[in-house]
Structure formats: C-alpha cells, structure tokens
C-alpha cells in the first residue's frame, strides 16, 4: 500500500511540474512545501 501512496505523491508533483515551470516566482516556495510534506510522510 505504501508504494501506491508514493506513486500518488509523484503523480501530484508531476502534475504540478508544468504549473511550477510557468510560475517560477513560486517555484522555490512550493517545492519547499512539497519536500517538507514528502519528508513528513516518510517520517
């Protein structure tokens, strides 16, 4: 089941990839939030 959760996380990040690329001003902030959420789920 954990693998499915990770696949969903990667799918969400991929779907936001284009959005982040267009909005570079928010890229660092959003990426930081995604990284924090990812590490919290791993914890």
Phi, psi and omega in degrees: 000324181299324180299321180296321179297315180296321178297321178296319179299313181296325178295319179295314179300318180297320181293328179277349183306310180297320180297316180294324181296323179287321182256073184297331182299331182261001187299311183297315181298312183294319179297319178299317179295318180297318180296317179298315180298318181298314181291326177296320179293325179292321187313000000 
